[in-house]
Amino acid sequence: MYVEARAFKSVWRRKLRTLLVSFVLALCVAVLISTIAGVRASEESTKEMVAKAEANTADMVAKVQANAEEMVAGIQASTEEMVAGIEQGAEETIGQTEIMSRMIMVSSGFGPMRGGEGTNLVSEDVVDDIYSIEGVAAVLPSLTERVGASSDDPRDYDYAVNGVLLDSSLVEGYSVLPSNIIAGRQIEEGDGAAVLLSQDLISSGYFQVGVGDTITLEGSEFEVVGIFYSTQFGDEKTIYMSLENAQNLFGEAGEVSSLQVFAETKDVVNDVAEAIENLDSSWFVMTFEDMPMGRFGESIALTQEQQTARIQEQASQQIATIQEQASQQIATMQEQASQQIAALRDDVSNIESLGVQISLVAGIAGVLMIFGIMFYTVRERTREIGILKALGFSNPYVMERFMLEGSYIGFLGGLIGVALGAVTCSQLGPWLLNISETTSVTVEPYYVLIGLGGAVLCGALGSVYPAWRASRVSPMEALRHG
Amino acid sequence: MKVPILRTIDLSKTFEVGGHKVKALQRANLEVMPGEFIAITGPSGSGKTTLLSLVGCLDKPTEGKIILDGVDVTNIPEASLYKIRREKIGFIFQSFNLIENLSAIENVELPMEFSIKSGKQRSKKARELLDLVGLQEREKHRPSQLSVGEQQRVAIARALANGPAIILADEPTGNLDSETGLSIVKMLGRLTTDQKCTVMLVTHDPRVASLAARTLSLRDGELLQE
């Protein structure tokens, strides 16, 4: 320990110089520690931000997937409901064919709907006259108006309003109203200004409403209580309401455009039809057999099949669209998250690179400073070196002595620098690395080792050449030195 | 039969100065016996310090041999000469060459760092040596706190630290007044009798040289036998 004690004494003898050099070296150490602390803080901060971005993205992806699954499930449920409704409606309709075979259609013009030449209204009073005919079980008057009709083409109209009696008990097992309600409920007696709307009018975009909404027809407002899926030819653009509401809407109180007369049995249908014709020869009277609907039952199954296929295809397309949109959305979110994370990682990489450069500069500055001061010290103490050699101290001893002195200065600078760095790193680190001041920069215990070790290393490295020079000094020349 | 403590055979040293060769020492043949007090005189530039430097292994001869205490030191590598200087030679310089930041006792202990491991023993021996030169009261004083005579006495004590084979004194009185100088030379003389040291002294002062048992002269690098 003799040489170490001697070296320390030599350093301490020149207090002012030693402290000045140590302080400057301390600044380098403070910069080093602040840089390391700043880089580590940035890395931690970035890690947190990356984790947060990944978690957020995963959350959002999960939400999008959940939403899509919910929508798909909704569509599938709705489709099943519609298909079931169609099946039920078709069954009911088929069931109704039996009843329909007892029906006689009466109107004053061509076809049951108003519009076109030769279509007139019939007074509602005739209902009583028809009821008086033997064999008549029920009479169901209705008023049908086509709105927006531009020509005599029965297919060229916007929609049709069908006002009917809402009492479903008149003909057992039969209702003039559509049975396949897909939303809301059936229209009933006492509903007031209410309508049953065809799904086709909504899907075509003519009406953009749902159950509970209000539509305006001919200036009057009606509540949509239900939406039905049309399974009957000519029913696709129909709006059902009470007969009275239809009569008031079109200003045709007490008048109807057609009547459905039901005979008590199928056997008396022709007799009843003849009796009705005898009431007014201008009326169109058609039995069920005369109507195209005579083949109704055969066409129902086909229609049901087609409609089911159509609904299922629409549902499949909707589901595919939803899944496609969800996939695109997820891909976009993941891409954005990747870009964000890559940018964050780029930033921290740049900060690390800058940190390395700053640390290198600080280290080199420290080494150069020690080199300078030790070079000067060796020159200043050339005579002392000569004396030591004359007294029998070896070259390695001389080199060790001066390297120790440089290392002691380094150690002292390191101690001061570590303390300085600990105090200033929260400001110095962000300033050096150009990072946000809100980044929490703190000094970890192992930075102390790095700072001290780095400073001692600077001292030793900076002393190597001067110490080597000192060891090579000729004792003879050294003793002659000033 | 006594063996010389120091023997030089045709010792020569030539310096190159500005392209010119300067023969500082030419074919010096010298024998110094153990316990002898020998003075080398000569005018300035005669080669006295060169002879001392060569004998003291501070420099390498251009030609010739040096046998010190039975060891031919001529061809020992420079890097290993420190051992010879440490164990066999004690130096006393004209300008004392004490280490300023060490006290008197620390200066005397300095050469003993490698020969005596124990700090206490080093201190004890250093005190004995300071006592020998009459400076026991001044052991804590720094060189700047001592008179020139006292500094030279510390240098003498330091030179004796490792019990050298020979003490080489280069103009030891050069920076002293005549009275102090004479007292120093007398002290050196006493070392040869009391401590059985061999002292080789270089001086340009005939009065100093006259105190030695034997005097040799150097003229233009040539050692003149008595």
XYZ file of C-alpha atoms in Angstrom:
708
model
C 0.000 0.000 0.000
C 3.102 2.270 0.101
C 2.927 3.306 -3.514
C -0.842 3.887 -3.208
C -0.354 6.093 -0.158
C 2.489 7.974 -1.861
C 0.368 8.503 -4.966
C -2.568 9.787 -2.919
C -0.304 12.182 -1.004
C 1.108 13.545 -4.253
C -2.408 14.142 -5.578
C -3.616 15.732 -2.371
C -0.584 17.985 -2.118
C -1.847 19.837 -5.177
C -5.369 20.326 -3.833
C -6.532 23.177 -6.004
C -5.392 21.575 -9.224
C -6.777 18.229 -8.205
C -10.164 19.669 -7.262
C -10.441 21.717 -10.431
C -9.647 18.758 -12.641
C -11.907 16.522 -10.591
C -14.773 18.950 -10.899
C -14.485 19.146 -14.661
C -14.288 15.362 -14.768
C -17.325 15.336 -12.479
C -19.265 17.239 -15.127
C -18.386 14.530 -17.625
C -19.525 11.882 -15.145
C -22.753 13.774 -14.459
C -23.404 13.941 -18.191
C -22.685 10.218 -18.468
C -25.018 9.298 -15.625
C -27.770 11.645 -16.792
C -27.493 10.220 -20.293
C -27.707 6.647 -19.069
C -30.630 7.536 -16.794
C -32.373 9.386 -19.613
C -31.949 6.519 -22.048
C -33.195 3.983 -19.514
C -36.182 6.198 -18.681
C -37.009 6.528 -22.381
C -36.747 2.787 -22.836
C -39.094 2.168 -19.907
C -41.501 4.824 -21.060
C -41.518 3.419 -24.575
C -42.022 -0.085 -23.271
C -45.068 1.136 -21.364
C -46.419 2.987 -24.343
C -45.915 0.000 -26.601
C -47.666 -2.265 -24.116
C -50.492 0.247 -23.843
C -50.810 0.541 -27.611
C -50.848 -3.232 -27.964
C -53.433 -3.570 -25.203
C -55.595 -0.811 -26.693
C -55.396 -2.388 -30.109
C -56.274 -5.803 -28.724
C -59.220 -4.201 -26.911
C -60.437 -2.468 -30.007
C -59.977 -5.577 -32.122
C -61.938 -7.586 -29.579
C -64.690 -4.971 -29.595
C -64.876 -4.924 -33.377
C -64.971 -8.708 -33.434
C -67.621 -8.783 -30.724
C -69.680 -6.193 -32.571
C -69.378 -8.091 -35.804
C -70.306 -11.341 -34.090
C -73.257 -9.624 -32.459
C -74.418 -8.233 -35.775
C -73.956 -11.566 -37.483
C -75.873 -13.300 -34.698
C -78.561 -10.668 -35.003
C -78.823 -11.190 -38.727
C -78.877 -14.950 -38.319
C -81.580 -14.713 -35.665
C -83.555 -12.282 -37.726
C -83.180 -14.491 -40.782
C -84.341 -17.550 -38.876
C -87.258 -15.547 -37.592
C -88.133 -14.392 -41.064
C -87.790 -17.866 -42.510
C -89.924 -19.234 -39.687
C -92.389 -16.446 -40.325
C -92.467 -17.272 -43.994
C -92.972 -20.948 -43.251
C -95.709 -20.173 -40.794
C -97.250 -17.689 -43.152
C -97.097 -20.177 -45.973
C -98.641 -22.865 -43.797
C -101.352 -20.521 -42.742
C -101.925 -19.407 -46.280
C -102.105 -22.963 -47.508
C -104.467 -23.687 -44.664
C -106.513 -20.822 -45.770
C -106.927 -22.216 -49.271
C -109.652 -24.426 -48.013
C -111.475 -21.407 -46.715
C -110.703 -19.497 -49.874
C -112.519 -22.076 -51.926
C -115.711 -20.705 -50.327
C -114.871 -17.148 -51.272
C -116.536 -15.036 -53.889
C -114.859 -11.752 -54.904
C -117.196 -8.887 -55.742
C -116.150 -5.548 -57.214
C -117.664 -2.885 -59.360
C -114.644 -2.583 -61.718
C -111.860 -4.708 -63.167
C -109.825 -6.255 -60.385
C -110.115 -5.500 -56.714
C -107.892 -2.413 -56.775
C -108.880 1.020 -57.744
C -107.166 2.554 -60.700
C -107.610 2.088 -64.387
C -110.684 2.433 -66.446
C -113.876 0.876 -65.325
C -112.980 0.587 -61.685
C -115.706 2.022 -59.465
C -116.547 1.995 -55.849
C -119.345 0.062 -54.323
C -121.494 1.389 -51.520
C -120.974 -0.335 -48.243
C -124.727 -0.670 -47.955
C -124.638 -3.653 -50.249
C -123.120 -5.681 -47.450
C -126.526 -6.056 -45.846
C -128.041 -7.030 -49.189
C -125.450 -9.725 -49.655
C -125.870 -10.995 -46.119
C -129.563 -11.533 -46.911
C -128.686 -14.087 -49.607
C -129.074 -17.651 -48.402
C -125.858 -19.484 -47.930
C -123.728 -16.404 -47.189
C -121.567 -16.860 -44.083
C -119.576 -13.614 -44.097
C -118.943 -10.483 -46.093
C -115.571 -8.682 -45.816
C -115.549 -5.295 -47.516
C -112.283 -3.563 -48.354
C -111.126 -0.368 -49.931
C -107.879 -0.565 -51.929
C -106.292 2.518 -53.424
C -103.082 2.639 -55.465
C -101.044 5.742 -54.744
C -98.706 7.201 -57.309
C -100.189 5.274 -60.203
C -99.179 6.907 -63.449
C -100.965 4.764 -65.973
C -103.389 1.931 -66.224
C -100.560 -0.559 -65.646
C -101.514 -2.137 -62.345
C -97.830 -2.671 -61.502
C -96.895 0.973 -61.894
C -97.675 2.585 -58.566
C -95.796 3.643 -55.474
C -97.796 1.780 -52.891
C -101.296 0.529 -52.253
C -103.422 1.251 -49.201
C -105.706 -1.638 -48.294
C -108.422 -0.698 -45.790
C -110.043 -3.814 -44.301
C -112.275 -4.881 -41.423
C -109.960 -5.664 -38.525
C -112.411 -8.074 -36.933
C -110.702 -11.434 -37.549
C -113.601 -13.448 -36.104
C -115.889 -12.963 -39.099
C -114.478 -15.923 -40.958
C -113.086 -18.628 -38.767
C -109.514 -19.475 -39.651
C -109.260 -16.682 -42.182
C -107.893 -13.132 -41.997
C -107.676 -10.702 -44.802
C -104.587 -9.311 -43.082
C -101.134 -10.859 -43.783
C -100.084 -13.321 -41.133
C -96.279 -13.333 -41.422
C -95.521 -10.410 -39.157
C -91.763 -10.034 -38.931
C -91.627 -7.041 -36.640
C -94.058 -5.475 -34.204
C -97.574 -6.942 -34.120
C -100.739 -7.430 -36.103
C -102.980 -4.420 -36.570
C -106.121 -4.735 -34.416
C -109.495 -3.157 -33.833
C -109.188 -0.057 -31.705
C -105.624 0.739 -32.845
C -106.643 4.141 -34.152
C -104.362 5.615 -36.818
C -102.209 2.518 -37.228
C -100.861 0.646 -40.219
C -99.257 -2.654 -41.080
C -96.396 -2.016 -43.495
C -94.888 -4.335 -46.099
C -91.176 -5.147 -45.629
C -90.657 -4.578 -49.347
C -91.637 -0.922 -49.020
C -88.911 -0.540 -46.388
C -86.194 -2.542 -48.132
C -86.851 -0.662 -51.383
C -86.184 2.526 -49.455
C -89.598 4.026 -50.139
C -90.264 4.229 -46.449
C -87.385 4.423 -43.970
C -89.232 3.563 -40.832
C -89.482 0.898 -38.196
C -92.072 -0.333 -35.753
C -93.289 2.531 -33.619
C -92.354 5.184 -36.172
C -94.867 7.456 -37.897
C -95.457 7.637 -41.640
C -97.420 10.240 -43.513
C -99.895 9.041 -46.093
C -101.810 11.570 -48.093
C -101.096 14.169 -45.428
C -102.231 12.052 -42.506
C -99.945 10.438 -39.974
C -100.144 6.800 -39.047
C -98.169 4.738 -36.571
C -96.431 1.639 -37.885
C -97.492 -1.086 -35.469
C -96.133 -3.977 -37.492
C -94.139 -5.005 -40.541
C -95.081 -8.049 -42.587
C -93.291 -10.081 -45.187
C -95.383 -10.427 -48.336
C -96.142 -13.921 -49.510
C -99.044 -13.031 -51.785
C -98.827 -11.736 -55.254
C -99.664 -8.027 -55.346
C -99.116 -7.692 -51.606
C -95.511 -6.455 -51.773
C -96.295 -2.749 -51.830
C -99.363 -2.819 -49.611
C -100.109 -0.885 -46.445
C -102.932 -2.310 -44.340
C -105.139 -0.174 -42.145
C -108.725 -0.215 -40.895
C -111.447 0.194 -43.528
C -112.681 3.308 -41.796
C -109.225 4.914 -41.808
C -108.826 4.159 -45.505
C -112.266 5.581 -46.308
C -111.425 8.761 -44.353
C -107.941 8.995 -45.884
C -109.257 9.004 -49.434
C -112.540 10.755 -48.659
C -114.606 7.730 -49.599
C -116.726 7.214 -46.547
C -119.207 4.381 -46.869
C -117.675 3.040 -50.020
C -115.556 0.040 -50.791
C -113.691 -1.179 -53.836
C -114.309 -4.870 -53.301
C -116.006 -7.406 -51.056
C -114.953 -10.908 -50.152
C -118.080 -12.981 -49.684
C -117.755 -16.360 -47.982
C -120.359 -19.024 -48.624
C -121.334 -21.347 -45.846
C -120.052 -24.346 -47.791
C -118.170 -24.962 -50.965
C -121.286 -26.561 -52.457
C -123.357 -23.357 -52.386
C -120.611 -21.072 -53.719
C -121.991 -20.980 -57.254
C -125.546 -20.378 -55.993
C -124.424 -17.468 -53.850
C -122.368 -16.023 -56.697
C -125.389 -16.181 -59.001
C -127.543 -14.494 -56.349
C -125.006 -11.684 -55.976
C -124.859 -11.171 -59.726
C -128.619 -10.846 -59.656
C -128.316 -7.978 -57.150
C -126.343 -5.853 -59.631
C -125.381 -7.064 -63.020
C -122.676 -4.429 -63.323
C -120.647 -6.025 -60.623
C -117.703 -8.322 -61.248
C -118.374 -11.518 -59.386
C -115.681 -14.183 -59.302
C -115.586 -17.409 -57.400
C -112.312 -18.753 -56.137
C -112.165 -21.178 -59.001
C -112.403 -18.268 -61.449
C -109.453 -16.493 -59.831
C -105.767 -17.001 -60.616
C -105.511 -17.624 -56.914
C -107.153 -20.946 -57.575
C -103.680 -22.205 -58.067
C -102.616 -20.320 -54.953
C -101.781 -23.332 -52.914
C -99.422 -24.713 -55.527
C -97.574 -21.463 -55.846
C -97.174 -20.911 -52.110
C -94.590 -23.631 -51.617
C -92.599 -22.338 -54.562
C -92.885 -18.746 -53.377
C -91.907 -19.765 -49.875
C -88.851 -21.598 -51.221
C -87.827 -18.660 -53.350
C -88.359 -16.160 -50.591
C -86.505 -18.272 -48.054
C -83.620 -18.639 -50.476
C -83.710 -14.922 -51.141
C -83.712 -14.050 -47.461
C -80.903 -16.468 -46.735
C -78.865 -15.143 -49.605
C -79.415 -11.579 -48.444
C -78.417 -12.603 -44.934
C -75.283 -14.358 -46.224
C -74.318 -11.258 -48.183
C -74.900 -9.053 -45.183
C -72.863 -11.350 -42.962
C -70.063 -11.505 -45.516
C -70.076 -7.714 -45.757
C -69.979 -7.314 -41.987
C -67.152 -9.810 -41.657
C -65.243 -8.164 -44.496
C -65.676 -4.722 -42.947
C -64.656 -6.045 -39.539
C -61.557 -7.682 -41.035
C -60.604 -4.489 -42.822
C -61.178 -2.441 -39.716
C -59.073 -4.836 -37.639
C -56.331 -4.871 -40.269
C -56.324 -1.073 -40.331
C -56.189 -0.849 -36.535
C -53.365 -3.374 -36.373
C -51.480 -1.597 -39.126
C -51.853 1.747 -37.349
C -50.763 0.190 -34.080
C -47.747 -1.405 -35.793
C -46.764 1.906 -37.295
C -47.196 3.654 -33.973
C -45.119 1.025 -32.186
C -42.454 1.099 -34.899
C -42.278 4.885 -34.572
C -41.929 4.585 -30.800
C -39.182 2.005 -31.193
C -37.438 4.179 -33.774
C -37.560 7.090 -31.362
C -36.016 5.121 -28.532
C -33.405 3.700 -30.884
C -32.447 7.229 -31.881
C -32.285 8.228 -28.253
C -30.063 5.243 -27.471
C -27.781 6.141 -30.334
C -27.591 9.737 -29.178
C -26.936 8.522 -25.658
C -24.010 6.414 -26.837
C -22.549 9.358 -28.715
C -22.900 11.697 -25.751
C -21.375 9.102 -23.416
C -18.459 8.597 -25.788
C -17.851 12.328 -26.031
C -18.019 12.680 -22.254
C -15.620 9.766 -21.836
C -13.181 11.030 -24.411
C -13.305 14.510 -22.871
C -12.570 13.011 -19.462
C -9.665 10.943 -20.767
C -8.194 13.891 -22.644
C -8.448 16.115 -19.624
C -6.673 13.626 -17.388
C -4.110 13.081 -20.135
C -3.416 16.781 -20.283
C -3.075 17.286 -16.584
C -0.933 14.176 -16.067
C 1.281 15.051 -18.996
C 1.881 18.425 -17.406
C 2.406 16.819 -13.999
C 5.041 14.434 -15.339
C 6.916 17.268 -16.944
C 6.643 19.308 -13.787
C 7.991 16.418 -11.676
C 10.719 15.212 -14.020
C 13.376 15.901 -11.413
C 11.393 13.956 -8.795
C 11.217 11.053 -11.242
C 15.005 11.236 -11.619
C 15.430 11.189 -7.841
C 13.172 8.163 -7.489
C 15.095 6.304 -10.153
C 18.415 7.284 -8.610
C 17.157 5.922 -5.291
C 16.397 2.583 -6.933
C 12.734 2.819 -7.940
C 11.989 0.814 -11.060
C 10.346 1.971 -14.271
C 7.177 -0.032 -13.560
C 6.963 1.604 -10.111
C 7.154 5.055 -11.625
C 4.495 4.172 -14.200
C 2.251 2.660 -11.536
C 2.660 5.697 -9.327
C 1.529 8.141 -11.972
C -1.318 5.937 -13.195
C -2.512 5.710 -9.601
C -2.435 9.472 -9.311
C -4.521 9.765 -12.455
C -6.911 7.126 -11.162
C -7.299 8.927 -7.828
C -8.203 12.128 -9.629
C -10.644 10.093 -11.667
C -12.153 8.563 -8.539
C -12.581 11.928 -6.890
C -14.151 13.284 -10.051
C -16.373 10.231 -10.121
C -17.595 10.774 -6.559
C -18.458 14.396 -7.228
C -19.910 13.510 -10.616
C -22.183 10.809 -9.238
C -23.561 13.214 -6.640
C -23.982 15.919 -9.253
C -25.596 13.502 -11.678
C -28.052 12.248 -9.083
C -29.207 15.787 -8.408
C -29.350 17.053 -11.971
C -30.273 13.975 -14.029
C -33.979 14.749 -14.067
C -33.256 18.009 -15.896
C -29.975 17.230 -17.617
C -31.037 13.884 -19.066
C -34.085 15.201 -20.948
C -32.130 18.260 -22.114
C -29.224 16.228 -23.472
C -31.429 13.649 -25.182
C -34.162 16.035 -26.282
C -36.899 14.018 -24.606
C -39.966 15.124 -22.756
C -39.303 16.595 -19.335
C -42.264 14.608 -18.033
C -40.271 11.413 -18.554
C -39.316 10.236 -15.097
C -35.513 10.155 -15.018
C -33.970 8.707 -11.890
C -30.576 7.352 -10.928
C -30.382 3.641 -10.214
C -27.778 2.354 -7.725
C -25.758 0.637 -10.410
C -25.304 3.975 -12.207
C -23.075 4.914 -9.261
C -20.803 2.003 -10.152
C -20.854 2.980 -13.794
C -20.075 6.601 -12.979
C -17.280 5.796 -10.546
C -15.881 3.009 -12.666
C -16.014 5.163 -15.756
C -14.261 8.023 -14.004
C -11.490 5.786 -12.634
C -11.103 4.263 -16.083
C -10.818 7.749 -17.608
C -8.174 8.563 -15.004
C -6.222 5.408 -15.699
C -6.518 5.621 -19.478
C -5.636 9.290 -19.511
C -2.557 8.581 -17.396
C -1.194 5.670 -19.411
C 0.913 7.611 -21.862
C 2.182 10.261 -19.428
C 3.027 7.545 -16.919
C 4.805 5.529 -19.573
C 6.746 8.607 -20.562
C 7.681 9.138 -16.930
C 8.964 5.565 -16.674
C 11.153 6.048 -19.738
C 12.787 9.178 -18.405
C 16.574 8.853 -18.144
C 17.511 9.419 -14.497
C 20.573 11.338 -15.578
C 18.624 13.780 -17.722
C 15.846 13.968 -15.170
C 18.237 15.005 -12.432
C 19.546 17.774 -14.618
C 15.987 19.018 -15.231
C 15.084 22.400 -13.816
C 43.603 -9.891 -0.220
C 41.056 -7.092 -0.360
C 38.802 -6.920 -3.379
C 38.033 -3.462 -4.665
C 34.470 -2.370 -3.975
C 34.569 -0.502 -7.267
C 36.660 -1.067 -10.341
C 36.507 0.588 -13.712
C 38.390 -0.709 -16.724
C 39.004 1.673 -19.617
C 35.736 3.377 -18.847
C 34.734 5.825 -21.563
C 31.711 7.932 -22.332
C 31.155 9.862 -25.505
C 28.164 12.203 -25.989
C 26.784 13.370 -29.294
C 25.906 17.003 -29.088
C 24.624 18.753 -32.166
C 26.257 16.249 -34.498
C 29.572 16.513 -32.707
C 31.020 13.803 -30.514
C 32.174 14.926 -27.128
C 34.449 12.555 -25.204
C 33.376 13.275 -21.652
C 35.405 10.405 -20.195
C 38.318 8.562 -21.754
C 39.676 5.213 -20.688
C 39.284 5.794 -16.955
C 40.804 3.045 -14.841
C 39.936 3.211 -11.218
C 39.957 1.001 -8.158
C 38.283 1.908 -4.889
C 38.763 -0.306 -1.880
C 36.078 -0.919 0.734
C 35.923 1.753 3.411
C 37.954 4.173 1.356
C 37.240 7.892 1.230
C 38.224 8.991 -2.233
C 37.849 12.378 -3.867
C 37.766 13.041 -7.596
C 38.717 16.578 -8.447
C 38.881 18.514 -11.625
C 37.705 21.698 -13.211
C 34.193 22.154 -14.494
C 33.533 19.972 -17.540
C 36.335 17.592 -16.781
C 34.035 14.596 -16.562
C 33.576 14.266 -12.831
C 29.801 14.037 -12.873
C 29.971 11.737 -15.905
C 32.272 9.374 -14.007
C 29.943 9.449 -11.029
C 26.879 8.850 -13.199
C 28.509 5.855 -14.860
C 29.716 4.381 -11.596
C 26.311 5.081 -10.071
C 24.555 3.241 -12.931
C 22.647 6.363 -13.861
C 24.117 6.223 -17.341
C 25.666 3.624 -19.620
C 29.337 3.788 -20.693
C 30.262 3.916 -24.333
C 33.197 1.624 -23.692
C 34.829 -0.118 -20.782
C 33.623 -1.989 -17.740
C 32.331 -1.228 -14.310
C 32.544 -3.836 -11.617
C 30.667 -2.820 -8.511
C 30.832 -4.965 -5.404
C 31.924 -7.903 -7.541
C 29.122 -7.423 -10.097
C 29.843 -6.384 -13.655
C 27.115 -3.820 -14.066
C 28.201 -2.720 -17.521
C 25.848 -4.887 -19.513
C 22.954 -5.070 -17.112
C 19.899 -3.772 -18.992
C 18.732 -0.287 -18.140
C 15.424 -1.635 -16.902
C 17.235 -3.751 -14.275
C 19.816 -1.232 -13.077
C 17.399 0.117 -10.519
C 18.174 -2.882 -8.309
C 21.871 -2.053 -8.335
C 21.116 1.550 -7.475
C 18.766 0.504 -4.720
C 20.978 -2.107 -3.081
C 24.494 -1.015 -3.693
C 24.631 2.717 -4.202
C 23.786 5.730 -2.118
C 23.618 9.108 -3.848
C 24.269 12.553 -2.456
C 23.658 15.387 -4.864
C 24.804 18.939 -5.002
C 21.237 20.204 -4.893
C 20.256 17.616 -2.246
C 17.351 16.322 -4.397
C 15.026 15.744 -1.473
C 11.306 15.206 -2.192
C 9.601 18.429 -1.229
C 6.273 17.000 -0.072
C 7.908 14.464 2.243
C 9.242 15.166 5.705
C 12.866 14.509 6.642
C 12.096 11.084 8.063
C 9.932 10.206 5.059
C 12.730 11.172 2.703
C 15.087 8.881 4.589
C 12.459 6.052 4.594
C 11.862 6.378 0.869
C 14.696 4.110 -0.379
C 13.787 1.481 2.247
C 10.321 0.914 0.773
C 11.327 -2.292 -0.960
C 14.016 -3.562 1.458
C 12.059 -3.175 4.709
C 8.390 -4.074 4.527
C 7.442 -3.031 8.001
C 6.625 0.640 8.323
C 7.660 0.672 11.962
C 11.049 -0.797 11.211
C 11.547 1.671 8.413
C 10.730 4.540 10.738
C 13.042 3.154 13.408
C 15.967 2.852 11.058
C 15.243 6.267 9.555
C 15.367 7.803 13.054
C 18.647 6.102 13.716
C 20.106 7.533 10.552
C 18.773 11.008 11.304
C 20.278 10.648 14.743
C 23.560 9.709 13.134
C 23.579 12.945 11.161
C 22.335 14.943 14.141
C 18.798 15.655 12.948
C 16.725 13.609 15.323
C 14.814 16.726 16.368
C 13.901 17.665 12.830
C 12.406 14.469 11.510
C 8.963 15.976 10.844
C 10.261 18.984 9.031
C 9.869 19.379 5.319
C 12.972 20.217 3.266
C 11.748 23.783 2.866
C 11.775 24.052 6.662
C 15.416 22.933 6.933
C 18.616 24.842 6.314
C 20.796 23.857 3.393
C 23.191 22.074 5.697
C 20.368 20.192 7.337
C 18.973 19.238 3.968
C 22.304 17.821 2.920
C 22.493 15.844 6.143
C 19.048 14.400 5.422
C 20.417 13.476 2.003
C 23.348 11.729 3.652
C 20.981 9.804 5.942
C 18.909 8.843 2.924
C 21.998 7.663 1.062
C 22.777 5.319 3.990
C 19.221 3.921 4.113
C 19.874 0.590 2.365
C 23.445 0.088 3.610
C 24.995 0.698 0.207
C 28.322 -0.675 -1.004
C 29.391 2.808 -1.962
C 28.195 6.333 -1.446
C 28.594 8.628 -4.416
C 28.564 12.305 -3.594
C 28.423 14.766 -6.471
C 29.665 18.177 -5.288
C 27.955 17.729 -1.905
C 29.239 21.091 -0.691
C 28.484 22.992 -3.877
C 25.452 24.789 -2.436
C 26.788 25.164 1.078
C 28.895 27.779 2.710
C 32.466 26.753 3.385
C 31.978 25.991 7.049
C 28.882 23.902 6.496
C 30.493 22.246 3.577
C 33.526 21.239 5.557
C 31.353 19.825 8.301
C 29.490 17.756 5.743
C 32.701 16.410 4.267
C 33.968 15.590 7.716
C 30.746 13.740 8.381
C 31.271 11.781 5.206
C 34.769 11.009 6.385
C 33.443 9.728 9.668
C 31.114 7.406 7.800
C 34.061 5.632 6.313
C 35.571 5.081 9.719
C 32.499 4.636 11.889
C 30.131 2.921 9.446
C 32.784 1.325 7.313
C 31.244 2.991 4.281
C 33.071 3.613 1.049
C 32.657 7.190 -0.095
C 33.537 8.524 -3.489
C 33.223 12.259 -3.610
C 33.447 14.532 -6.610
C 34.428 18.162 -6.073
C 36.167 21.026 -7.740
C 37.180 22.408 -4.336
C 40.732 21.409 -3.363
C 40.013 22.073 0.295
C 37.201 19.546 0.213
C 39.332 17.116 -1.698
C 42.078 17.458 0.839
C 39.838 15.960 3.505
C 39.636 12.722 1.560
C 42.066 9.885 2.116
C 42.869 9.721 -1.595
C 42.444 12.225 -4.354
C 42.320 11.646 -8.076
C 42.192 14.288 -10.784
C 40.214 14.442 -13.961
C 41.392 16.550 -16.859
C 39.472 16.693 -20.094
C 37.908 13.363 -19.400
C 41.149 11.645 -18.477
C 41.629 10.296 -15.008
C 45.047 11.122 -13.792
C 46.508 8.704 -11.350
C 47.958 10.183 -8.217
